[in-house]
Coordinates of C-alpha atoms in Angstrom, one line a residue:
X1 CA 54.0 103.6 112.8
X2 CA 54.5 101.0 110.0
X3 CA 55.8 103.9 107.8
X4 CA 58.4 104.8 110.6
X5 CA 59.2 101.1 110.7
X6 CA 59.8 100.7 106.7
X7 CA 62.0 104.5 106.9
X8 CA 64.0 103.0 109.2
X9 CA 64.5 99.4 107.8
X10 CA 65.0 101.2 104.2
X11 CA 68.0 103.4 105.6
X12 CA 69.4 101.0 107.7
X13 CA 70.0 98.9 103.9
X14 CA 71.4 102.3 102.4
X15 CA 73.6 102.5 105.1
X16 CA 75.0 99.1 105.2
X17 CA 75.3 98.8 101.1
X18 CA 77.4 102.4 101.4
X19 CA 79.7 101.0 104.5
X20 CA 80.3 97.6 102.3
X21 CA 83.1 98.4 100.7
X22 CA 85.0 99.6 104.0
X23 CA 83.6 96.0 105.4
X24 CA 85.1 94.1 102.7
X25 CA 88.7 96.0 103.0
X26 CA 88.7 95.0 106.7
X27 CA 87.5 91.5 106.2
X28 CA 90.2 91.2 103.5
X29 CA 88.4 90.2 100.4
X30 CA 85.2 90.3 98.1
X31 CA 84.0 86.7 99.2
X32 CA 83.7 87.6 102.9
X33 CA 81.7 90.7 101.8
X34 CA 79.1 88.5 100.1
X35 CA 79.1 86.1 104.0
X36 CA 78.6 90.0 105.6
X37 CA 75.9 90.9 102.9
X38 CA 74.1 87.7 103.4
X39 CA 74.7 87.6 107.2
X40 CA 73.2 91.2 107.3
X41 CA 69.9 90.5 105.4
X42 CA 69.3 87.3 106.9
X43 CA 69.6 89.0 110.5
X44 CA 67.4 92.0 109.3
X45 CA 64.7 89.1 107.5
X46 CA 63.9 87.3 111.0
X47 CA 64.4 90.2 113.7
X48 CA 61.8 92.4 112.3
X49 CA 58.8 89.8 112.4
X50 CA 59.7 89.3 115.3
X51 CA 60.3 92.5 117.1
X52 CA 57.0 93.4 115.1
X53 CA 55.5 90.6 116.7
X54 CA 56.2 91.2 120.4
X55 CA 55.7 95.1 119.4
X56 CA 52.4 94.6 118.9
X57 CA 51.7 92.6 121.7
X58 CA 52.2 95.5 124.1
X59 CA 49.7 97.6 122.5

């Protein structure tokens, strides 16, 4: 299961680094890209702990 979870983290990243150019023509400019980029990582960095956490509470 942890290798499912780390597949799924991993292309979740791929996906987001190849969408970030369409992000940043949206969001009009390079220096919001960098705010998505970091918004994205630091969301990713303290929901899977966490979802790991109560995951493995209902086993």
């Amino acid at each position: 299961m942890v290798i499912i979870g780390l597949t799924l983290s991993s292309l979740g990243y791929v996906i987001v680094a190849a969408s970030m150019r369409t992000i940043a023509d949206h969001l009009h400019g390079q220096t919001l890209q960098a705010w998505a980029t970091t918004a994205y990582t630091i969301t990713s960095t303290i929901a899977t702990p966490l979802f790991g956490k109560r995951w493995a509470r209902s086993l």
